[in-house]
Coordinates of C-alpha atoms in Angstrom, one line a residue:
X1 CA -0.1 0.0 -0.1
X2 CA 1.3 3.7 -0.4
X3 CA 0.6 5.9 2.0
X4 CA -2.7 7.3 0.8
X5 CA -3.9 3.9 0.8
X6 CA -2.8 3.6 4.4
X7 CA -4.6 6.7 5.5
X8 CA -7.7 5.3 4.0
X9 CA -8.0 2.2 5.7
X10 CA -6.8 3.7 9.2
X11 CA -9.7 6.3 8.4
X12 CA -12.0 3.6 8.0
X13 CA -11.0 1.7 11.0
X14 CA -10.8 5.0 13.4
X15 CA -13.1 7.2 11.8
X16 CA -11.9 10.8 10.6
X17 CA -11.8 12.3 13.9
X18 CA -9.7 9.8 15.5
X19 CA -6.8 10.4 12.9
X20 CA -5.0 13.4 12.4
X21 CA -2.6 14.2 9.4
X22 CA -2.3 17.7 9.4
X23 CA 0.9 18.3 10.6
X24 CA 0.0 21.7 12.1
X25 CA -2.9 20.1 14.1
X26 CA -0.7 17.3 15.5
X27 CA 2.5 18.5 16.3
X28 CA 1.8 18.4 20.3
X29 CA 1.9 14.5 19.5
X30 CA 5.4 14.8 17.3
X31 CA 7.7 16.6 19.6
X32 CA 9.1 15.6 22.9
X33 CA 8.6 17.2 26.4
X34 CA 12.0 18.8 26.4
X35 CA 13.4 18.5 23.1
X36 CA 13.1 16.3 19.3
X37 CA 10.4 15.5 17.2
X38 CA 9.9 14.5 13.5
X39 CA 7.1 14.2 11.1
X40 CA 4.7 11.6 10.7
X41 CA 2.1 10.5 8.2
X42 CA -0.6 10.5 11.0
X43 CA -1.2 10.7 14.6
X44 CA -4.0 7.9 15.6
X45 CA -6.3 8.0 18.6
X46 CA -7.8 5.0 18.7
X47 CA -10.6 4.7 21.5
X48 CA -10.7 0.5 22.1
X49 CA -7.7 -1.8 22.1
X50 CA -9.2 -3.8 19.1
X51 CA -8.9 -0.3 17.2
X52 CA -4.7 -0.4 18.3
X53 CA -4.5 -4.1 17.1
X54 CA -6.6 -3.3 13.9
X55 CA -4.4 -0.4 13.1
X56 CA -1.2 -2.4 13.6
X57 CA -2.3 -4.5 11.3
X58 CA -2.8 -1.9 8.6
X59 CA 0.4 -0.4 9.7
X60 CA 2.3 -3.6 9.3
X61 CA 1.1 -4.3 5.8
X62 CA 1.9 -0.9 4.8
X63 CA 5.2 -1.0 5.7
X64 CA 5.0 1.6 8.3
X65 CA 7.0 2.5 11.2
X66 CA 5.1 2.3 14.6
X67 CA 5.6 5.0 17.4
X68 CA 3.7 4.1 20.6
X69 CA 2.8 6.9 22.8
X70 CA 0.9 7.5 26.0
X71 CA 1.4 10.5 28.1
X72 CA 4.5 11.8 26.3
X73 CA 6.3 12.8 29.7
X74 CA 9.5 11.1 28.9
X75 CA 12.5 13.2 29.1
X76 CA 14.8 11.6 26.3
X77 CA 12.6 11.6 23.3
X78 CA 11.8 8.1 23.1
X79 CA 7.8 8.4 22.4
X80 CA 8.3 10.7 19.4
X81 CA 9.8 10.7 16.0
X82 CA 13.2 11.9 16.0
X83 CA 14.0 13.6 12.8
X84 CA 13.1 13.1 9.2
X85 CA 15.4 10.4 8.1
X86 CA 13.5 7.2 8.3
X87 CA 13.2 5.0 5.6
X88 CA 9.4 4.3 5.9
X89 CA 6.2 6.3 6.6
X90 CA 5.9 6.9 10.3
X91 CA 2.6 6.6 12.2
X92 CA 2.2 7.4 15.9
X93 CA -0.5 5.6 17.8
X94 CA -1.6 7.5 21.0
X95 CA -3.2 5.3 23.9
X96 CA -4.4 7.6 26.4
X97 CA -8.2 7.1 25.2
X98 CA -7.9 3.4 27.1
X99 CA -7.2 4.3 30.6
X100 CA -9.3 1.2 32.3
X101 CA -7.5 -0.1 35.4
X102 CA -8.8 -3.5 36.9
X103 CA -7.9 -4.4 40.6
X104 CA -7.8 -8.3 40.8
X105 CA -6.8 -10.8 43.7
X106 CA -8.5 -8.7 46.3
X107 CA -7.0 -5.5 45.3
X108 CA -3.3 -7.0 45.8
X109 CA -2.7 -6.6 41.7
X110 CA -3.9 -4.6 39.1
X111 CA -4.3 -5.0 35.5
X112 CA -3.5 -1.5 33.8
X113 CA -4.5 -0.9 30.0
X114 CA -2.1 1.6 28.2
X115 CA -3.6 5.0 28.7
X116 CA -4.0 4.3 32.6
X117 CA -1.5 6.8 34.4
X118 CA 0.2 6.7 37.8
X119 CA -2.1 9.3 39.4
X120 CA -5.3 7.4 38.5
X121 CA -3.7 4.2 39.7
X122 CA -2.9 6.2 43.2
X123 CA -6.2 7.4 43.5
X124 CA -8.2 4.1 42.9
X125 CA -5.9 2.5 45.4
X126 CA -6.4 4.7 48.3
X127 CA -10.0 3.9 48.3
X128 CA -8.8 0.6 49.2
X129 CA -6.3 1.2 51.5
X130 CA -3.5 0.1 49.2
X131 CA -0.5 1.8 47.3
X132 CA 1.1 1.3 43.9
X133 CA 4.3 0.4 42.7
X134 CA 5.5 3.7 42.3
X135 CA 4.6 7.3 43.1
X136 CA 7.3 9.3 41.2
X137 CA 6.9 12.8 40.9
X138 CA 5.8 12.8 37.2
X139 CA 3.0 10.7 38.1
X140 CA 1.4 14.5 38.8
X141 CA 2.0 15.3 35.0
X142 CA 0.3 12.1 34.4
X143 CA 2.9 9.4 33.2
X144 CA 1.4 6.5 32.2
X145 CA 1.9 3.1 33.8
X146 CA 2.8 1.2 30.8
X147 CA 5.2 3.7 29.6
X148 CA 6.9 3.6 33.2
X149 CA 7.3 -0.1 32.8
X150 CA 8.2 0.1 29.4
X151 CA 11.1 2.1 30.2
X152 CA 12.3 0.5 33.6
X153 CA 11.3 3.6 35.4
X154 CA 12.9 4.1 38.8
X155 CA 11.1 6.9 40.6
X156 CA 11.4 7.5 44.7
X157 CA 10.5 4.5 46.2
X158 CA 13.7 2.8 48.2
X159 CA 11.9 -0.2 48.4
X160 CA 10.3 -1.0 45.4
X161 CA 13.1 -0.3 42.6
X162 CA 12.3 0.0 38.9
X163 CA 8.8 -0.3 37.3
X164 CA 8.8 -4.3 36.3
X165 CA 6.7 -7.1 35.5
X166 CA 6.7 -10.3 33.6
X167 CA 3.0 -10.7 33.3
X168 CA 1.9 -8.5 30.0
X169 CA -0.1 -8.6 27.0
X170 CA 1.3 -7.2 23.7
X171 CA 1.9 -7.5 19.9
X172 CA 4.9 -7.8 18.1
X173 CA 6.4 -8.0 14.6
X174 CA 8.3 -11.4 14.1
X175 CA 11.4 -12.3 12.1
X176 CA 9.1 -13.1 9.2
X177 CA 7.4 -9.7 9.6
X178 CA 4.1 -11.3 10.8
X179 CA 2.1 -9.2 13.7
X180 CA 1.3 -11.7 16.3
X181 CA -0.3 -10.9 20.0
X182 CA 1.1 -12.5 23.0
X183 CA -1.0 -13.2 26.1
X184 CA 1.6 -13.6 29.1
X185 CA -1.1 -12.0 31.9
X186 CA -1.9 -15.3 32.7
X187 CA -5.6 -14.4 32.7
X188 CA -7.9 -16.5 30.2
X189 CA -9.4 -14.1 28.0
X190 CA -10.1 -16.4 24.5
X191 CA -8.2 -17.4 21.7
X192 CA -8.4 -15.0 18.7
X193 CA -7.3 -11.0 19.2
X194 CA -10.8 -10.1 18.8
X195 CA -11.9 -12.4 21.8
X196 CA -8.7 -11.5 24.0
X197 CA -8.7 -7.7 23.4
X198 CA -12.4 -7.2 23.6
X199 CA -12.6 -9.4 26.8
X200 CA -9.8 -7.6 28.4
X201 CA -11.2 -4.0 28.0
X202 CA -14.8 -5.1 28.9
X203 CA -13.3 -6.5 32.1
X204 CA -14.8 -9.6 31.1
X205 CA -12.7 -12.0 33.6
X206 CA -12.7 -13.3 37.1
X207 CA -10.8 -10.5 38.9
X208 CA -11.0 -12.5 42.1
X209 CA -9.5 -15.8 41.8
X210 CA -6.6 -15.1 38.9
X211 CA -4.2 -18.1 39.5
X212 CA -1.0 -17.3 41.5
X213 CA 1.9 -16.7 39.0
X214 CA 5.5 -17.7 39.7
X215 CA 6.6 -14.7 37.4
X216 CA 7.0 -11.8 39.3
X217 CA 4.7 -8.4 39.0
X218 CA 7.5 -6.2 40.7
X219 CA 11.0 -6.4 41.6
X220 CA 10.9 -8.1 44.7
X221 CA 14.6 -8.4 44.9
X222 CA 15.1 -4.8 44.9
X223 CA 15.0 -4.4 49.1
X224 CA 18.0 -7.0 49.4
X225 CA 19.8 -5.1 46.4
X226 CA 19.8 -1.7 47.6
X227 CA 20.8 -2.9 51.1
X228 CA 24.1 -4.1 49.6
X229 CA 25.9 -1.4 50.2
X230 CA 29.5 -3.1 49.6
X231 CA 28.6 -3.9 45.7
X232 CA 30.7 -2.2 43.4
X233 CA 27.6 -1.8 41.0
X234 CA 24.7 0.7 40.9
X235 CA 21.5 -0.5 42.2
X236 CA 19.6 0.2 39.4
X237 CA 19.9 1.5 35.6
X238 CA 17.8 1.1 32.4
X239 CA 20.1 -1.2 30.9
X240 CA 20.4 -3.5 33.8
X241 CA 19.5 -7.0 32.1
X242 CA 18.2 -8.5 35.1
X243 CA 15.0 -6.3 34.3
X244 CA 14.6 -6.6 30.9
X245 CA 12.0 -8.8 30.1
X246 CA 9.4 -8.6 27.2
X247 CA 7.3 -5.5 28.2
X248 CA 9.5 -4.3 30.9
X249 CA 12.3 -2.3 29.3
X250 CA 10.6 -2.5 25.7
X251 CA 10.8 1.3 25.2
X252 CA 8.4 1.1 22.3
X253 CA 9.7 -1.9 20.8
X254 CA 6.3 -3.6 21.6
X255 CA 2.6 -2.5 21.1
X256 CA 2.1 -3.2 25.0
X257 CA -1.9 -3.7 25.8
X258 CA -1.9 -4.4 29.4
X259 CA 0.3 -5.4 32.3
X260 CA -0.1 -6.5 35.5
X261 CA 1.6 -5.3 38.5
X262 CA 1.4 -5.6 42.5
X263 CA 0.3 -3.3 44.7
X264 CA 1.3 -2.9 48.4
X265 CA -0.4 -2.1 52.0
X266 CA -0.9 1.6 52.8
X267 CA 1.5 2.4 55.8
X268 CA -0.3 3.3 59.2
X269 CA 1.9 5.9 60.1
X270 CA 4.7 8.3 58.3
X271 CA 6.9 10.6 59.5
X272 CA 9.3 12.9 57.4
X273 CA 12.7 13.6 58.8
X274 CA 14.6 16.9 57.4
X275 CA 18.4 16.3 57.2
X276 CA 21.0 18.9 56.6
X277 CA 24.8 19.1 56.6
X278 CA 28.2 20.3 55.1
X279 CA 29.8 17.2 55.0
X280 CA 29.5 14.7 51.6
X281 CA 31.0 11.9 53.7
X282 CA 28.7 12.3 56.7
X283 CA 25.7 11.8 54.3
X284 CA 27.5 8.9 52.7
X285 CA 27.9 7.4 56.4
X286 CA 24.3 7.8 57.1
X287 CA 23.0 6.4 54.0
X288 CA 25.5 3.2 54.5
X289 CA 24.3 2.9 58.3
X290 CA 20.7 3.0 57.6
X291 CA 20.8 0.7 54.8
X292 CA 22.8 -2.0 56.2
X293 CA 21.1 -1.7 59.8
X294 CA 17.6 -0.5 59.8
X295 CA 15.1 -3.1 60.2
X296 CA 12.7 -1.0 58.1
X297 CA 14.4 1.1 55.5
X298 CA 13.1 4.5 54.3
X299 CA 10.1 4.6 52.0
X300 CA 12.0 7.7 50.3
X301 CA 15.1 9.4 50.6
X302 CA 15.3 12.6 48.1
X303 CA 18.6 14.6 48.3
X304 CA 18.8 18.4 47.0
X305 CA 21.9 20.5 46.9
X306 CA 21.4 24.2 48.0
X307 CA 21.9 25.2 44.5
X308 CA 19.0 23.4 43.1
X309 CA 17.0 24.0 46.6
X310 CA 17.3 27.7 45.4
X311 CA 16.6 27.2 41.6
X312 CA 13.3 25.4 42.8
X313 CA 12.3 27.5 45.2
X314 CA 12.3 30.3 42.8
X315 CA 11.5 28.8 39.7
X316 CA 9.4 25.9 40.4
X317 CA 7.3 28.4 42.6
X318 CA 4.4 28.3 40.5
X319 CA 4.4 24.3 40.1
X320 CA 4.6 24.0 43.8
X321 CA 1.5 26.4 44.7
X322 CA -0.4 25.0 41.5
X323 CA -0.3 21.5 43.2
X324 CA -1.1 22.8 46.8
X325 CA -3.9 24.8 46.0
X326 CA -5.3 23.2 43.1
X327 CA -4.2 19.4 43.8
X328 CA -2.8 17.2 41.5
X329 CA -6.1 15.9 39.5
X330 CA -5.6 19.3 37.6
X331 CA -1.9 19.2 37.0
X332 CA -2.1 17.1 33.8
X333 CA -5.0 19.2 31.9
X334 CA -3.0 22.2 33.2
X335 CA 0.2 21.1 31.4
X336 CA -1.8 19.7 28.1
X337 CA -3.1 23.3 27.6
X338 CA 0.1 24.7 28.3
X339 CA 1.8 22.5 25.7
X340 CA -0.9 23.3 23.2
X341 CA -0.9 27.0 23.6
X342 CA 3.2 27.0 23.4
X343 CA 2.8 25.2 20.1
X344 CA 0.7 28.0 18.8
X345 CA 2.5 30.9 19.9
X346 CA 5.6 29.5 18.7
X347 CA 4.8 29.6 15.4
X348 CA 3.9 33.3 15.7
X349 CA 7.2 35.3 14.8
X350 CA 6.5 38.6 16.8
X351 CA 5.8 36.6 20.0
X352 CA 8.7 35.7 22.4
X353 CA 9.4 32.0 22.9
X354 CA 8.3 30.3 26.1
X355 CA 5.7 33.0 26.6
X356 CA 3.5 30.8 29.1
X357 CA 6.6 30.2 31.2
X358 CA 7.5 33.5 31.2
X359 CA 4.3 34.6 32.3
X360 CA 4.0 32.0 34.9
X361 CA 7.5 33.0 36.3
X362 CA 6.2 36.7 36.7
X363 CA 2.7 35.7 38.2
X364 CA 4.6 33.5 40.8
X365 CA 6.3 36.9 42.4
X366 CA 3.0 38.1 43.3
X367 CA 3.0 35.4 46.0
X368 CA 4.4 35.5 49.4
X369 CA 7.0 33.0 50.5
X370 CA 6.1 29.5 50.3
X371 CA 8.8 27.6 52.0
X372 CA 8.5 26.9 55.6
X373 CA 10.8 28.7 58.1
X374 CA 12.8 25.9 59.0
X375 CA 13.8 24.7 55.5
X376 CA 14.9 27.9 54.8
X377 CA 17.1 28.4 58.2
X378 CA 18.5 24.8 56.7
X379 CA 19.3 26.3 53.4
X380 CA 21.2 28.8 55.0
X381 CA 23.4 26.7 57.4
X382 CA 23.7 23.6 54.9
X383 CA 24.8 22.7 51.6
X384 CA 23.2 19.0 51.4
X385 CA 19.5 18.3 52.1
X386 CA 18.0 15.1 52.6
X387 CA 14.0 14.4 53.1
X388 CA 13.5 11.2 54.1
X389 CA 10.4 9.8 55.0
X390 CA 10.1 6.5 57.5
X391 CA 6.5 4.3 58.3
X392 CA 5.2 2.4 60.9
X393 CA 7.9 0.8 63.1
X394 CA 10.6 2.6 61.1
X395 CA 9.6 5.8 62.5
X396 CA 10.8 5.0 66.3
X397 CA 14.0 3.5 64.6
X398 CA 14.8 6.4 62.7
X399 CA 14.2 8.8 65.7
X400 CA 16.8 6.9 67.8
X401 CA 19.2 6.6 65.2
X402 CA 19.2 10.3 64.1
X403 CA 19.5 11.4 67.8
X404 CA 22.8 9.1 68.3
X405 CA 24.3 9.9 64.9
X406 CA 24.1 13.6 65.1
X407 CA 24.6 14.2 68.4
X408 CA 28.1 14.9 68.2
X409 CA 28.2 16.2 64.9
X410 CA 29.6 19.7 63.7
X411 CA 28.7 19.3 60.4
X412 CA 25.0 18.4 60.3
X413 CA 21.7 18.1 62.0
X414 CA 18.1 17.4 61.5
X415 CA 14.4 18.1 62.4
X416 CA 11.0 16.3 62.3
X417 CA 8.4 17.9 60.1
X418 CA 4.8 18.5 61.0
X419 CA 2.6 18.2 58.2
X420 CA 3.2 21.2 56.5
X421 CA 6.6 21.0 56.4
X422 CA 6.6 17.4 55.2
X423 CA 4.3 18.6 52.3
X424 CA 6.5 21.4 51.2
X425 CA 9.8 19.8 51.2
X426 CA 8.4 17.2 49.0
X427 CA 6.9 19.7 46.5
X428 CA 10.0 21.6 46.3
X429 CA 11.8 18.6 45.6
X430 CA 9.1 17.7 42.7
X431 CA 9.4 21.1 41.5
X432 CA 13.3 20.7 40.8
X433 CA 13.3 19.3 37.1
X434 CA 10.9 21.6 35.8
X435 CA 12.5 24.4 37.7
X436 CA 16.0 23.6 36.0
X437 CA 14.3 24.3 32.7
X438 CA 12.6 27.7 33.6
X439 CA 15.8 28.8 34.8
X440 CA 17.2 28.2 31.1
X441 CA 14.2 29.8 29.7
X442 CA 14.5 32.7 32.0
X443 CA 18.1 33.5 31.2
X444 CA 17.9 32.2 27.7
X445 CA 19.8 35.4 26.6
X446 CA 22.8 34.9 29.3
X447 CA 23.1 31.1 29.3
X448 CA 23.4 28.2 26.7
X449 CA 21.8 24.7 26.2
X450 CA 20.6 22.4 29.7
X451 CA 22.6 19.0 29.8
X452 CA 20.4 16.7 31.9
X453 CA 21.8 13.7 33.1
X454 CA 20.3 11.0 35.2
X455 CA 22.8 8.5 36.4
X456 CA 23.4 5.6 39.0
X457 CA 26.6 5.5 40.8
X458 CA 28.2 2.1 42.4
X459 CA 26.6 1.1 45.7
X460 CA 29.8 1.2 47.7
X461 CA 30.7 4.9 46.7
X462 CA 31.0 7.1 49.6
X463 CA 32.5 10.1 47.7
X464 CA 29.3 10.4 46.0
X465 CA 29.4 14.0 45.0
X466 CA 31.4 14.3 41.7
X467 CA 34.5 16.6 41.4
X468 CA 34.5 18.2 37.9
X469 CA 37.9 18.7 36.2
X470 CA 38.6 22.3 34.8
X471 CA 38.3 21.4 31.3
X472 CA 34.2 20.2 32.0
X473 CA 33.7 23.2 34.7
X474 CA 34.6 25.6 32.8
X475 CA 31.7 25.5 30.3
X476 CA 29.1 25.3 33.1
X477 CA 27.0 28.3 34.5
X478 CA 25.4 26.0 36.8
X479 CA 25.5 22.4 38.6
X480 CA 22.4 21.1 39.8
X481 CA 22.2 18.2 41.5
X482 CA 19.2 16.1 43.1
X483 CA 17.8 12.5 43.5
X484 CA 16.9 9.5 44.9
X485 CA 19.8 9.2 47.6
X486 CA 19.5 5.9 49.2
X487 CA 19.4 4.1 45.7
X488 CA 22.1 6.1 44.5
X489 CA 20.4 7.6 41.5
X490 CA 21.3 11.0 40.7
X491 CA 19.8 13.8 38.4
X492 CA 22.6 16.0 37.5
X493 CA 21.4 19.1 35.1
X494 CA 24.1 21.5 33.9
X495 CA 23.5 24.9 32.6
X496 CA 26.2 25.6 30.2
X497 CA 27.6 29.1 29.5
X498 CA 26.5 30.8 26.0
X499 CA 28.4 29.5 23.1
X500 CA 29.4 26.0 25.0
X501 CA 29.2 23.1 23.1
X502 CA 26.6 20.9 24.5
X503 CA 27.8 17.8 22.5
X504 CA 31.2 18.2 23.2
X505 CA 30.6 18.8 27.1
X506 CA 28.3 15.4 27.1
X507 CA 31.0 13.7 25.7
X508 CA 33.5 14.6 28.3
X509 CA 30.9 14.3 31.1
X510 CA 30.1 10.7 29.8
X511 CA 34.0 9.5 29.8
X512 CA 34.2 10.8 33.4
X513 CA 30.9 8.9 34.5
X514 CA 32.7 5.8 32.7
X515 CA 35.7 6.4 34.8
X516 CA 33.7 6.5 37.8
X517 CA 31.5 3.1 37.3
X518 CA 28.4 5.0 36.6
X519 CA 25.5 3.8 34.7
X520 CA 23.6 6.2 32.7
X521 CA 20.7 7.0 32.1
X522 CA 19.4 5.4 35.1
X523 CA 15.7 5.7 35.0
X524 CA 14.6 7.9 32.2
X525 CA 16.0 5.1 29.5
X526 CA 18.0 6.0 26.4
X527 CA 15.5 7.6 24.2
X528 CA 17.5 9.1 21.3
X529 CA 19.5 10.9 23.5
X530 CA 21.9 7.8 24.7
X531 CA 23.6 5.0 23.0
X532 CA 22.0 1.7 24.2
X533 CA 24.5 -0.8 25.5
X534 CA 25.2 -3.8 24.1
X535 CA 22.6 -5.7 26.5
X536 CA 20.1 -3.1 25.8
X537 CA 20.4 -3.2 21.9
X538 CA 20.6 -7.1 21.7
X539 CA 17.4 -7.0 23.6
X540 CA 15.6 -4.5 21.6
X541 CA 16.6 -6.6 18.5
X542 CA 15.2 -9.9 19.7
X543 CA 11.6 -8.1 20.5
X544 CA 11.4 -6.4 17.3
X545 CA 13.8 -8.6 14.7
X546 CA 12.6 -6.5 11.9
X547 CA 12.8 -2.6 13.6
X548 CA 9.3 -1.8 12.9
X549 CA 8.8 -0.2 16.3
X550 CA 10.5 2.8 17.6
X551 CA 13.5 2.4 15.3
X552 CA 16.7 4.6 16.1
X553 CA 16.3 4.6 20.1
X554 CA 19.6 4.0 21.6
X555 CA 20.9 5.2 18.6
X556 CA 20.4 2.3 16.8
X557 CA 19.6 2.0 12.7
X558 CA 16.5 3.4 11.7
X559 CA 16.1 1.3 8.5
X560 CA 14.1 -1.8 8.1
X561 CA 15.8 -5.1 8.8
X562 CA 14.8 -8.3 7.2
X563 CA 15.4 -11.2 9.3
X564 CA 13.8 -13.8 7.4
X565 CA 16.7 -14.7 5.2
X566 CA 18.1 -15.9 8.6
X567 CA 15.5 -18.9 9.0

């Protein structure tokens, strides 16, 4: 089929209102959240799982590239086209309309369809006193559950590790170029694709007595792994072949229709401790002792350097206030509206770029100081900040330990947060990533590009904060460090000086990280910004031997592979 025939068939399946081929009207779905983008023959908006399957059939028959997309909140360009050098027409399939969740086996597990978000799951589970596998900050922006699984997303929860399951339902194109549907949910749904997908979406299966599976529906080994503080390897990173399994880590190399994941009991009590210190080694020793000696390790342990504290407090203020006063339910819609407004305004030559960011920053200045007094005092006194949340029996354990640990310290101390302080600490941390981007936007005339890395360092590292050689440091306007401290996963955002070559600086930075034994990316996946390691490349090839789905991921080839000659 030629492209026009492909469009005609897709229109017949979906209806004209669920297909957008006008590049001016589908641009939002063809560009990344931070960067990247490319052309597409069309963006599809199927309303049922069966619509996806039938669209896939047409795309495979028409020799099209398929890019699966949900909330599009990824930071490494992985869910949009990348450039215009593909050898076949590109079709983007947006799955957000299929947002059903099914709680199964007395709410101990959930089956998620491709459009369901983490925020939706949190809301459903809170009603039954359970919590999800992940409560990463991006859940507030509408990150999808299957997007997280597909990218081994990490998140902030110390005990649960990367999003992972071995129970999924997906379509793939085999080495003969045939589209096949694989049901590894271990749920009886029928035999044909029509039966399976229709029964799943309608919930036509027994949700109370699903057979117990020997396959994992979460990373049950992660607590032991993160406790191994003497290991010379990172606790988690995207290319870890331990956690590459079908849908988990597939990065869009499969069309994932559903995943089955574990849920967890809600803690009875929680308490947040705010720790400040001027010593890198003191914080490293605190981490080592807590992970190796505590019976109950922390739920969350978020690190912020003073510099990102300041940037987040000033340039993330509008995000902070929006969540606090409007709630998380409103935010995904607000960000979607903002994206559409930016897309339209950026086409007007007389309008300043990033107008909405600049307007929101201006409005935020009207509001009074939003951070609690004790947090601001710690900002003045201490360079390093750790926000640690404990639950149930772990609260008393932490109280006893912290009192003893800091009793004779001359470089650090802590306080127990009240409810407002706890909320403010985590909101300020959540706003950090967007605040770094906002800083770049507001100072675009004075500074260069932003280089954003997420890295995992070895678990036995004590000198965890990097020291940059002058050949790199001379290019940097700001270094912004924050991350998941007990997992030793850090987000490192560098604002470059005007005129510095971002590609050259990144190359030097990655060489330095290699020397440190770090792994990258740690939780945002390779997308189109990082070269995939050999294990990851082999995994992608095994899932997608003809290179039909999301070609070019991990800086791999974009051309079609014909593997039938190998049979």
